Short mmCIF file of C-alpha atoms in Angstrom, two decimals:
data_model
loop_
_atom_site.label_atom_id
_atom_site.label_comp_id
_atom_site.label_asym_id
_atom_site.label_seq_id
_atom_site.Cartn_x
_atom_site.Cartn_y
_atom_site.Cartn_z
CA UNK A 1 33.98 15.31 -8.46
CA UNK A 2 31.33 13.13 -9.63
CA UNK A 3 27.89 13.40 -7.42
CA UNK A 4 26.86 9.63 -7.21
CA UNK A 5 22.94 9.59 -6.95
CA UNK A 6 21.67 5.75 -5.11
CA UNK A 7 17.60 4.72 -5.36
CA UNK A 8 17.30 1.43 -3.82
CA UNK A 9 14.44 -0.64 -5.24
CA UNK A 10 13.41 -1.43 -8.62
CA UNK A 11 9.67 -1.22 -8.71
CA UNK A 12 7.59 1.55 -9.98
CA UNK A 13 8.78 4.14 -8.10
CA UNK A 14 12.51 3.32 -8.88
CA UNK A 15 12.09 2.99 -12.15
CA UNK A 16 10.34 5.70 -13.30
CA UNK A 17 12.91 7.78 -11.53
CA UNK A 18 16.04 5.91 -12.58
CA UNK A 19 14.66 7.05 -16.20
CA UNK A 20 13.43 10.15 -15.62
CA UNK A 21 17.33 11.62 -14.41
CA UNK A 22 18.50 9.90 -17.42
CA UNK A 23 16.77 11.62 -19.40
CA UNK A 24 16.69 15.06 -17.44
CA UNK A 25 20.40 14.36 -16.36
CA UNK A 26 21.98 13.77 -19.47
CA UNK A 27 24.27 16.20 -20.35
CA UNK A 28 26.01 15.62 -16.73
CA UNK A 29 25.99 11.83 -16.92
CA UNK A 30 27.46 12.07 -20.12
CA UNK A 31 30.37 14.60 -18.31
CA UNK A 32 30.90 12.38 -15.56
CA UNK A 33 29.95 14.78 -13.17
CA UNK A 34 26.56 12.39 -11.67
CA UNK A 35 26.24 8.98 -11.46
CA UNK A 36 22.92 7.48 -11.09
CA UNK A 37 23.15 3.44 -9.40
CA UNK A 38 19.60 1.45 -9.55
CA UNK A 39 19.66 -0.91 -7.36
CA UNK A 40 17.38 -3.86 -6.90
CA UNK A 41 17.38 -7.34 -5.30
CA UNK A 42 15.94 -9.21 -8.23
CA UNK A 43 16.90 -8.93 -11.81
CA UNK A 44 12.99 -8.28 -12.52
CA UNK A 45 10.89 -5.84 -12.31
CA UNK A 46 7.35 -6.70 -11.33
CA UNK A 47 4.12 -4.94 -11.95
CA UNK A 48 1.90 -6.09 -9.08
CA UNK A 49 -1.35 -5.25 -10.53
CA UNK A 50 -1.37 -8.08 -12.73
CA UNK A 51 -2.15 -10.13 -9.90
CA UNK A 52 -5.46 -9.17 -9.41
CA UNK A 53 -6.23 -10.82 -12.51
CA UNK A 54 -4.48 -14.21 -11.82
CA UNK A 55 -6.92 -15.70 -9.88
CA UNK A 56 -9.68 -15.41 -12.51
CA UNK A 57 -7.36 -16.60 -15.40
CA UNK A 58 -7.12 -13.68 -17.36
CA UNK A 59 -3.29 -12.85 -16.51
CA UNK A 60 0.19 -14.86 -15.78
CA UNK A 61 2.02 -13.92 -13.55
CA UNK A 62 5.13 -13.67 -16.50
CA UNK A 63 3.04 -10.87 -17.86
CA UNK A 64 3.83 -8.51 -15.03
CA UNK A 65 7.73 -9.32 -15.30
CA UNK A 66 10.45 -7.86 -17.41
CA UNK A 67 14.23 -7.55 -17.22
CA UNK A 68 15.37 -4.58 -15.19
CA UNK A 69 17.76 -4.16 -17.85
CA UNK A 70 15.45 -3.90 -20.61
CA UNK A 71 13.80 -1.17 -19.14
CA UNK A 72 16.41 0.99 -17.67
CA UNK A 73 17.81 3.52 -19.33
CA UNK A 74 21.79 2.44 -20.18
CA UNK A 75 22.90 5.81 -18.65
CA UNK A 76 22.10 4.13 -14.95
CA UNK A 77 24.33 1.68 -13.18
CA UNK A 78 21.92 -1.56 -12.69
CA UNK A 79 23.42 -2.86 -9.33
CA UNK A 80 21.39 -6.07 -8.53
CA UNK A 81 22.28 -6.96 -4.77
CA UNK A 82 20.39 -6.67 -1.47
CA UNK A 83 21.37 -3.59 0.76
CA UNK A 84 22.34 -4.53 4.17
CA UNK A 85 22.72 -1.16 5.78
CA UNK A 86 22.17 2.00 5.28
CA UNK A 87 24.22 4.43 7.44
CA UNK A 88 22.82 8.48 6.97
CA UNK A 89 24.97 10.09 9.14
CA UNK A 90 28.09 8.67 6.66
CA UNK A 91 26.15 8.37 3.82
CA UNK A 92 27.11 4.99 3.05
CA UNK A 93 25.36 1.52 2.07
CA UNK A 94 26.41 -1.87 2.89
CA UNK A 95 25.36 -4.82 0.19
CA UNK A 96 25.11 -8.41 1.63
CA UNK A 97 25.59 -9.65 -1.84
CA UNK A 98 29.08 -8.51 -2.90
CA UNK A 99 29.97 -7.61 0.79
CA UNK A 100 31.02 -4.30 -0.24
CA UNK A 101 29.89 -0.69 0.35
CA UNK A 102 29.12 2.17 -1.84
CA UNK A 103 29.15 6.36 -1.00
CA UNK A 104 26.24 8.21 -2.27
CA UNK A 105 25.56 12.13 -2.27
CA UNK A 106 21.70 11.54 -2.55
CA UNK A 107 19.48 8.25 -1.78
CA UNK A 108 16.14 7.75 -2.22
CA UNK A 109 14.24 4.54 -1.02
CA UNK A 110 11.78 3.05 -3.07
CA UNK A 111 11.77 -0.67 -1.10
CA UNK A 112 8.37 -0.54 -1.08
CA UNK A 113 6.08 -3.10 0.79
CA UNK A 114 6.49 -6.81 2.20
CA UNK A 115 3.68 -9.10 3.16
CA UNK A 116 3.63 -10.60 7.07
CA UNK A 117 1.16 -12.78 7.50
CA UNK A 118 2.86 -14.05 10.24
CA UNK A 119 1.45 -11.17 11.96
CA UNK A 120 -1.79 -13.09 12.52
CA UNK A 121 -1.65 -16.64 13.72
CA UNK A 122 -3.16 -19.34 10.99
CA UNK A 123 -3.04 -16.82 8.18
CA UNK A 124 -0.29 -18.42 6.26
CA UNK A 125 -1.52 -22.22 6.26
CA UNK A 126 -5.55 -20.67 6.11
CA UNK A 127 -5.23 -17.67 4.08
CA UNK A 128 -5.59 -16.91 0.29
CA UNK A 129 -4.17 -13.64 -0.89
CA UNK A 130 -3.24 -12.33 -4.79
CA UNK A 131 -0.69 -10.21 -3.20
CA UNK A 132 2.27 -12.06 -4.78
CA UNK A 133 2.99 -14.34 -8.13
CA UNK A 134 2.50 -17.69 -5.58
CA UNK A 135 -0.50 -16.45 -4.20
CA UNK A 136 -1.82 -15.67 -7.18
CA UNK A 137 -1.84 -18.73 -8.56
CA UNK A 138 -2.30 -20.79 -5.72
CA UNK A 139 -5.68 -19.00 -5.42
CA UNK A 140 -6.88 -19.34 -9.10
CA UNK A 141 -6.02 -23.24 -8.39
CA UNK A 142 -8.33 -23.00 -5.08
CA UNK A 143 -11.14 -20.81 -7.08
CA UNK A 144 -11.47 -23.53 -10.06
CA UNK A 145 -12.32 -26.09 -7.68
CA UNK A 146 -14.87 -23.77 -5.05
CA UNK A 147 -18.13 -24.25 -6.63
CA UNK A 148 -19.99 -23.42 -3.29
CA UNK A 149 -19.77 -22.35 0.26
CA UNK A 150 -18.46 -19.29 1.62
CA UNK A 151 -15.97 -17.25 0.41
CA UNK A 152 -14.44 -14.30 2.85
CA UNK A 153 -12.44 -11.54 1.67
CA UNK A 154 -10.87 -9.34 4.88
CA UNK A 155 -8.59 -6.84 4.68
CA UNK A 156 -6.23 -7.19 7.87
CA UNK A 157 -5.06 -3.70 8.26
CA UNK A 158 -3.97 -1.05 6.20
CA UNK A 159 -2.01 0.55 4.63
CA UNK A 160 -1.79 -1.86 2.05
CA UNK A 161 -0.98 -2.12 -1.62
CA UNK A 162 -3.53 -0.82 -3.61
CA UNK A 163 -6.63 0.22 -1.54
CA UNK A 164 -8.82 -0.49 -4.29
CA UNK A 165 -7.99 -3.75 -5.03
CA UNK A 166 -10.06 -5.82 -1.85
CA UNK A 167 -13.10 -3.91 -3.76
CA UNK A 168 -11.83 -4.67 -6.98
CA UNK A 169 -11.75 -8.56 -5.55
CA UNK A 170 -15.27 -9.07 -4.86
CA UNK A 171 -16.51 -7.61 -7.70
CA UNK A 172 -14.74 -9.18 -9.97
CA UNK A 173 -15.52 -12.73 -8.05
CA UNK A 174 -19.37 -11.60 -7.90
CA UNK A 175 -18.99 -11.31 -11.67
CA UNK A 176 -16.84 -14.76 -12.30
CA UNK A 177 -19.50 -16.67 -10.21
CA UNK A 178 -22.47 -15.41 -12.03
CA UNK A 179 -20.86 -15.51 -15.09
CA UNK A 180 -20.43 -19.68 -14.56
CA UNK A 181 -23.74 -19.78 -12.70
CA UNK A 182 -22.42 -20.70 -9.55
CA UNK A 183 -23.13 -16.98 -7.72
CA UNK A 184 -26.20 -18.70 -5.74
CA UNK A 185 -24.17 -21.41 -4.28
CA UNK A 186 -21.63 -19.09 -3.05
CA UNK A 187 -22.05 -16.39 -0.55
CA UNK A 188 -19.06 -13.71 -0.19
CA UNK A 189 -18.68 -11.63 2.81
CA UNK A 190 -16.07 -8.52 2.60
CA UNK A 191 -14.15 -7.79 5.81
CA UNK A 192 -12.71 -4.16 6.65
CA UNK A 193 -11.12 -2.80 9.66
CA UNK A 194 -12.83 0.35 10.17
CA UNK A 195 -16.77 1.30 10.40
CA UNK A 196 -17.08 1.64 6.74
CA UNK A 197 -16.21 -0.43 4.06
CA UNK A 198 -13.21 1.67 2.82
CA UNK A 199 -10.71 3.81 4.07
CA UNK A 200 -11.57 6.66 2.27
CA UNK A 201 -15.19 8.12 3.24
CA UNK A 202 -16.07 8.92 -0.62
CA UNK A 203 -15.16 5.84 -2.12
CA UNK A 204 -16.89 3.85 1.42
CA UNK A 205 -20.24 5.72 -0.07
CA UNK A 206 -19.82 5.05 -3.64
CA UNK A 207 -18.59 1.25 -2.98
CA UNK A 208 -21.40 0.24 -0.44
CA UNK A 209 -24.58 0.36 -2.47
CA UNK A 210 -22.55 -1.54 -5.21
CA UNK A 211 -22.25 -4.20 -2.82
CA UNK A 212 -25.76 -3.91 -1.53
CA UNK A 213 -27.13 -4.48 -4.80
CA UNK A 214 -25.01 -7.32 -5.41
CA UNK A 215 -25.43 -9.25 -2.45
CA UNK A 216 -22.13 -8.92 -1.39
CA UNK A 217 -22.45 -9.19 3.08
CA UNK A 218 -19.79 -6.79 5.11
CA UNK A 219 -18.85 -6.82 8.33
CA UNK A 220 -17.20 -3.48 8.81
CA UNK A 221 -15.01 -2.88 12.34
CA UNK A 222 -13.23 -6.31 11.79
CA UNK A 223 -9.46 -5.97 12.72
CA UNK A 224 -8.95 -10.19 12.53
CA UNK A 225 -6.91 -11.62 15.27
CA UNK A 226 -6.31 -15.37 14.51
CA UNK A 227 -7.60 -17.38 11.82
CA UNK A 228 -8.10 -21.56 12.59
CA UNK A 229 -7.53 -23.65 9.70
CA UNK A 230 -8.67 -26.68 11.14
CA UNK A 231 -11.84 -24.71 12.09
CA UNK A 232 -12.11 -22.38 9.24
CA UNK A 233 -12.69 -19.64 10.94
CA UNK A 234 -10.79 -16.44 11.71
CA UNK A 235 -11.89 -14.12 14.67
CA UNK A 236 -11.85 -10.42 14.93
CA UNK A 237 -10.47 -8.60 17.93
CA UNK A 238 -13.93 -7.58 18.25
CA UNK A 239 -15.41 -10.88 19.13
CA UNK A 240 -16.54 -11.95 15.86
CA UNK A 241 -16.22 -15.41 14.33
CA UNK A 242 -16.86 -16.18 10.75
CA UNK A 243 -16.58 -20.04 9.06
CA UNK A 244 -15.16 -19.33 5.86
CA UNK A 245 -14.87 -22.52 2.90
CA UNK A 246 -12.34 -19.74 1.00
CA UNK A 247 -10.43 -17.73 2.96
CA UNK A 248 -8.83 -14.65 0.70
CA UNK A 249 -6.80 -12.12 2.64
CA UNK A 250 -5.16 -8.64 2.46
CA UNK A 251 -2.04 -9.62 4.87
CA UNK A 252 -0.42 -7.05 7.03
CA UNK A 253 1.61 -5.13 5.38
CA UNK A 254 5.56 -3.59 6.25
CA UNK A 255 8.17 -1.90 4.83
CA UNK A 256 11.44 -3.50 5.39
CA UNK A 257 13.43 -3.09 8.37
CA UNK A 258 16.35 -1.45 7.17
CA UNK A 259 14.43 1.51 7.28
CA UNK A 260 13.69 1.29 11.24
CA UNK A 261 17.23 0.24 11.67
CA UNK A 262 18.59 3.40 10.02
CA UNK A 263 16.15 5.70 12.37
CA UNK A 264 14.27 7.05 9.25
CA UNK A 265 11.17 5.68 10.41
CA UNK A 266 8.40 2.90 12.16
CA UNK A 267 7.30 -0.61 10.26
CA UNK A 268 9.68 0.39 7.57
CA UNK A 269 8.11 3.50 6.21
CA UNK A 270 10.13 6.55 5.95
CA UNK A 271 8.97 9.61 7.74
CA UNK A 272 8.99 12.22 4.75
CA UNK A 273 7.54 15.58 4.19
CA UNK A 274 4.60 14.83 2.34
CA UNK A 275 5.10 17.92 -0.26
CA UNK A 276 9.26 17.60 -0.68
CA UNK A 277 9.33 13.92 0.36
CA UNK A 278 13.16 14.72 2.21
CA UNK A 279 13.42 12.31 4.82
CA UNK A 280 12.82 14.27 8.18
CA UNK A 281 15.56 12.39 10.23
CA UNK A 282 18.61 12.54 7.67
CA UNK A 283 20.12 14.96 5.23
CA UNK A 284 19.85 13.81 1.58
CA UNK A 285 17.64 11.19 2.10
CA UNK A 286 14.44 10.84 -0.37
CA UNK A 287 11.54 8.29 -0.27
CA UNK A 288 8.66 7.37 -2.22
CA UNK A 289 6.30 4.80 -3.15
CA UNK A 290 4.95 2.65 -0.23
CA UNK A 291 8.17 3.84 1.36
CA UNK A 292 6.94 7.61 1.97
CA UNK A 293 4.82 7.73 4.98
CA UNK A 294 2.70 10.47 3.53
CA UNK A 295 -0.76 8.97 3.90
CA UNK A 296 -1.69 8.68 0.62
CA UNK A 297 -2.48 5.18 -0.97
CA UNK A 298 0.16 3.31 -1.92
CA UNK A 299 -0.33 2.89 -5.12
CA UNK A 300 1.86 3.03 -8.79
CA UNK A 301 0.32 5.95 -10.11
CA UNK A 302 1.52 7.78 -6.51
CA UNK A 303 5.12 6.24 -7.08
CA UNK A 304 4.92 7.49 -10.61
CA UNK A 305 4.11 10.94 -9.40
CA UNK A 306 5.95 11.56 -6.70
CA UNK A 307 9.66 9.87 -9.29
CA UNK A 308 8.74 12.99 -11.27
CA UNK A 309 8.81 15.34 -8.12
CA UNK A 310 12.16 13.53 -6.92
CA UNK A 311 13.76 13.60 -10.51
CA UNK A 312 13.13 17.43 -10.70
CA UNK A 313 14.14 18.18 -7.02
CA UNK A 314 17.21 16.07 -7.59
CA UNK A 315 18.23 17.74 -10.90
CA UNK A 316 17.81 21.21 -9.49
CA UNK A 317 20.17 20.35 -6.53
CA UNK A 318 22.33 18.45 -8.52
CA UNK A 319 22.99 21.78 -10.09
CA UNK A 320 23.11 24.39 -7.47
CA UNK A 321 20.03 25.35 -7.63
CA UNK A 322 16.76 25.45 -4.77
CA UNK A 323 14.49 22.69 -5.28
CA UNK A 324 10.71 23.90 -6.15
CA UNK A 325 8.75 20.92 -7.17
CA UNK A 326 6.25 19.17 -4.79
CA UNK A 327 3.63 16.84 -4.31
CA UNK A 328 0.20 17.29 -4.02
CA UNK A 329 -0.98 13.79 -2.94
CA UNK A 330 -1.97 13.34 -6.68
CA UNK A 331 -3.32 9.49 -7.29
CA UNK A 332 -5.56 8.37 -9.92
CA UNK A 333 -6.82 4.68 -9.90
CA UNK A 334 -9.28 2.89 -12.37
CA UNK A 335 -11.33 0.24 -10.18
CA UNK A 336 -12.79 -3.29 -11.71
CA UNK A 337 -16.41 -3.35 -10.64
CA UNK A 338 -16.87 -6.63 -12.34
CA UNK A 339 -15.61 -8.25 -14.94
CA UNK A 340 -16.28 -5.98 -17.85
CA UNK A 341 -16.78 -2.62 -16.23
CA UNK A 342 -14.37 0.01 -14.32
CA UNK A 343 -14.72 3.42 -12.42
CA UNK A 344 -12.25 5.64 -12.43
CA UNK A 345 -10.95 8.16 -9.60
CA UNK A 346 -8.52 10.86 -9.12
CA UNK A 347 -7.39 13.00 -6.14
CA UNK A 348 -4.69 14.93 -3.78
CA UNK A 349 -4.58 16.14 -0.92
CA UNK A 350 -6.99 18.74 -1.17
CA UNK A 351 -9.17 17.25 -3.34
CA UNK A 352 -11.49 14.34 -2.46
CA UNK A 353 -12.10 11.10 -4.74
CA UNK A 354 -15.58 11.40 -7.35
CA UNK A 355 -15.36 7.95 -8.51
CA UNK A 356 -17.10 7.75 -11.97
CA UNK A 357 -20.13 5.39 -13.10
CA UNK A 358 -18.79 2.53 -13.52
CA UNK A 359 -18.43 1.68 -17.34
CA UNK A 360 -16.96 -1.22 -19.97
CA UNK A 361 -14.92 2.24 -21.63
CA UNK A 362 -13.53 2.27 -18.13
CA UNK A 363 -12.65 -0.94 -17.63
CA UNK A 364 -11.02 -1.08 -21.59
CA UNK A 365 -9.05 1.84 -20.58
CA UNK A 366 -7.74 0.30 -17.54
CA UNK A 367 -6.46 -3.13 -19.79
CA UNK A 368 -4.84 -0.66 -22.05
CA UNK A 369 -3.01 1.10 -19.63
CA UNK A 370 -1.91 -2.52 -17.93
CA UNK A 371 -0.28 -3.28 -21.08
CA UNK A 372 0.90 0.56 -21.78
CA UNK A 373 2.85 0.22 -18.41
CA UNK A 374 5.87 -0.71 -19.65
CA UNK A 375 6.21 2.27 -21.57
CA UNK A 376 5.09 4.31 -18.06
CA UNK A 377 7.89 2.12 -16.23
CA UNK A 378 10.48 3.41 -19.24
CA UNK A 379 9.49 7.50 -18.41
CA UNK A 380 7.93 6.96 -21.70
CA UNK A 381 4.18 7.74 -20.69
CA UNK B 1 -5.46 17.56 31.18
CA UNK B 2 -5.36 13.80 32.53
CA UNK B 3 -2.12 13.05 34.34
CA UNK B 4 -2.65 8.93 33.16
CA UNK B 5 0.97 7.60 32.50
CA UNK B 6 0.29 5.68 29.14
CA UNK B 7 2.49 2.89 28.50
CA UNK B 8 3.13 3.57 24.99
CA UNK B 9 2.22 6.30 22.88
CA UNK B 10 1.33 6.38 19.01
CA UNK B 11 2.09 9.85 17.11
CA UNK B 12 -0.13 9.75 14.37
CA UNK B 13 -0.97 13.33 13.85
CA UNK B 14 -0.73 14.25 9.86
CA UNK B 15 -2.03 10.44 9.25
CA UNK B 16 -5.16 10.95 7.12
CA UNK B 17 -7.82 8.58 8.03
CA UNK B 18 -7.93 5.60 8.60
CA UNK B 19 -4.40 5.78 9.74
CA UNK B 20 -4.86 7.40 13.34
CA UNK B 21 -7.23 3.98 13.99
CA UNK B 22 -5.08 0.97 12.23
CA UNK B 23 -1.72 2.94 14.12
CA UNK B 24 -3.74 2.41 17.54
CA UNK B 25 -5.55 -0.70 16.60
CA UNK B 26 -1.67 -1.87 15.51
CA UNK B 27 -0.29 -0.98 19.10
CA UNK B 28 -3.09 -2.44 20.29
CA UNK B 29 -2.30 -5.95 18.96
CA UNK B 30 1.11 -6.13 20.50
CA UNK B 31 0.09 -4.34 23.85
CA UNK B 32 -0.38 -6.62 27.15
CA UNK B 33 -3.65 -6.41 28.77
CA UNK B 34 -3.51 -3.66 31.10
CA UNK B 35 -1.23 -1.37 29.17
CA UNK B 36 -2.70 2.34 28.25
CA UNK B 37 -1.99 3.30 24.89
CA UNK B 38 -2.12 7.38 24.11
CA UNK B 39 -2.73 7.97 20.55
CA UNK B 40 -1.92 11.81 19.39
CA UNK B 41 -4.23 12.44 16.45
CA UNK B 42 -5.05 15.83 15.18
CA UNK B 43 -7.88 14.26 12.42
CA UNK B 44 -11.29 15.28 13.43
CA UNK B 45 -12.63 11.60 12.27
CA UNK B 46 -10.46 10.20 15.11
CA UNK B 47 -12.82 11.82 17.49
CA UNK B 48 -15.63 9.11 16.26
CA UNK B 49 -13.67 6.69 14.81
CA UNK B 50 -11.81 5.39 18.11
CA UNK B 51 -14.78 6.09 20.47
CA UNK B 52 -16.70 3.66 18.06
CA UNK B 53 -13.77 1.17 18.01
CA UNK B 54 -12.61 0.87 22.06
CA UNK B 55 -16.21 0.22 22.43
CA UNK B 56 -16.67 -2.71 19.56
CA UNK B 57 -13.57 -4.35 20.51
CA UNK B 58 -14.27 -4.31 24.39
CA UNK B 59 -11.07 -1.67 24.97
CA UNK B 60 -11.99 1.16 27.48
CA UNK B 61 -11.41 4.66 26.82
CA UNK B 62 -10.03 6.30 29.47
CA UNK B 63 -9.58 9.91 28.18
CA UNK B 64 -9.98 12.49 25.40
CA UNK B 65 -7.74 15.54 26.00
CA UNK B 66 -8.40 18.09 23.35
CA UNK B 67 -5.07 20.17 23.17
CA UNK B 68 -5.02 22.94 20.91
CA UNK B 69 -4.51 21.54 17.41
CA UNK B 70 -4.77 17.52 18.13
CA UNK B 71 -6.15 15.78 20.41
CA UNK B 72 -5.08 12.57 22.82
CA UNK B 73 -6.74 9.64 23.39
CA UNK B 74 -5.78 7.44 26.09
CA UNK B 75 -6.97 3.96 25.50
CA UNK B 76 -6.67 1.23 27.87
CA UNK B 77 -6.43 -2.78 26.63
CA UNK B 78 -9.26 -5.02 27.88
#
């Protein structure tokens, strides 16, 4: 009997493990006795960090898009559809595309996150954001033409894609303005929801002077309510206003609501054990990426991780044997502190983030590994 | 122990922080004013953090009962 092996969503996560059992499953592919499916609701895979970039015109969007197919092994069935149910307790998916349904002996979700602005009223007509290709670019169109006034950058709630990135944002733009010698015509004020200015204590510490030095305001304990785009303004649930000329927002983030439908978890983020990453309300079930509610940042190098842990879980069971690999919360990020210079941090769940003086060897290394990606996305690297 | 009946309750022990805060601040947002949230939170930064944030955002804190390995905040919406 062949075991048929399902990870829904092509991004990082998905990829990386869709490889990494071809190439650790081989010999039972090639037997027919597994069956690995891929599948994805759009023939592309995208690599999101390439957005950051966008804005400032030193990326297109094309560059962080390739065929699925190119880049998945030929070993895995590439199923490109949009899953319309999944049912744990038969251990069957429903597809809206072909109207059909598939059996699998394992799944793993790797859907990872959506954007909802609609969460906030007046973020979609006032709001900026570089958290998707049309974003992107509609904000490097709205950036060439702001010469002055006041720029906000808030961070509606987390988690969110890449925690560095809101830093990585003003930075950069601090850099960019002085760079055209515009950076005393424009004031930018960071937003973040808690009483620091990030999530993380360690990286709050390191990041705050940075922005001290560079003029950067923050208004810390800002969870924003509504934004008025008549007004330009957007209001906190604390009570405070700020006029913004440039409005550039992290949006609320979700998961997608299959997940919540199928009981494996709230906002569309899969309960998981945070070492195994098993689904806690259904047999069978992996997740990881954005998906796994573990509490570490969503971010590729996690998804890239935690594929490895899956792939070697997933083999062992595959073949009778107990599962022993786990994950230790490992992430490592590079951060843009301007234009021309990067830090660099790793960490896990015991260990606590030491981000590095910031450096233009950094911030090369980080460009190379942008375009070395592909090669990460193929289990290559 | 208080005996407040909350109207909703938010599990968020195992969250690392900031999640305990955004997973009340995100009940919160869709609560009625009125309504007692009880967030279950067994990070020691929770014990400042949401102190510090019911009293920014106007939100009263009603209770802190420290159980044996989390604690529960009951948090009522202005």
């Amino acid at each position: 009997m062949t075991e048929h092996v399902v990870i829904v969503g092509g991004g990082t996560g998905g990829t990386v493990l869709a490889n990494d059992l071809a190439d650790r499953l081989k010999p039972e592919i090639a037997a027919g006795d597994v069956r690995v499916t891929l599948v994805n609701d759009d023939p592309d895979h995208v690599y999101k960090p390439v957005w950051l970039y966008v804005p400032f015109g030193q990326r297109e969007p094309d560059d962080g898009r390739r065929p699925l197919s190119e880049l998945v092994d030929d070993a895995i069935d590439l199923q490109i559809d949009r899953v319309s149910d999944i049912d744990t307790g038969s251990q069957q998916l429903q597809f809206s595309g072909s109207s059909t349904s598939v059996d699998y002996d394992y799944l793993v979700l790797a859907t990872g996150s959506t954007l909802e602005p609609s969460h906030i009223p007046g973020l979609a007509e006032g709001g900026y954001n570089y958290y998707s290709e049309s974003g992107a670019t509609a904000l490097r169109e709205e950036l060439l033409e702001f010469t002055e006034g006041e720029l906000v950058l808030s961070v509606i709630g987390t988690p969110h894609m890449c925690p560095a990135a809101p830093l990585e944002f003003v930075f950069m733009a601090d850099d960019w303005f002085r760079e055209r010698g515009l950076r005393d015509d424009v004031d930018i004020t960071y937003t973040y929801p808690v009483q620091r200015v990030h999530g993380n204590p360690h990286i709050a510490e390191w990041a705050q002077p940075i922005m001290d030095d560079r003029g950067i305001n923050v208004e810390t304990l800002f969870n924003a309510e509504s934004v008025d785009p008549e007004a330009e303004t957007i209001t906190s649930m604390e009570g405070t206003d700020l006029d913004y000329d440039l409005l550039v927002t992290i949006p609320p983030h979700a998961g997608i609501d299959l997940i919540e439908e199928a009981g494996l978890g709230d906002d569309g983020w899969v309960d998981v054990d945070k070492h195994t990453l098993e689904a806690e309300a259904a047999e069978n079930v992996y997740a990881l990426g954005d998906t796994a509610d573990t509490g570490v940042p969503n971010a590729g190098s996690v998804a890239h991780y935690q594929a490895s842990v899956v792939g070697q879980r997933l083999a062992s069971e595959l073949r009778g044997r107990p599962p022993t690999a786990t994950y230790d919360g490992k992430t490592l990020c590079f951060i843009e502190t301007g234009l021309n210079a990067a830090s660099f941090v790793e960490f896990d769940y015991e260990s606590p983030p030491s981000p590095a003086p910031p450096s233009q060897k950094l911030h090369w290394s980080k460009l190379a590994y942008n375009e070395s990606y592909w090669l990460t996305a193929r289990g290559l690297l | 122990m208080t005996d407040i009946e909350p109207d909703a309750t938010v599990d968020a022990r195992g969250a690392a922080c900031p999640g305990p805060l955004m997973d009340l601040i995100g009940k919160i947002r869709s609560a009625e004013s009125g309504d007692v949230i009880r967030l279950l939170s067994d990070n020691d930064q929770s014990l400042t953090d949401v102190p510090e944030w019911t009293e920014e955002a106007g939100n009263e804190l009603l209770a802190v009962d420290e159980l044996d390995d989390y604690n529960a905040f009951y948090v009522e919406k202005a």
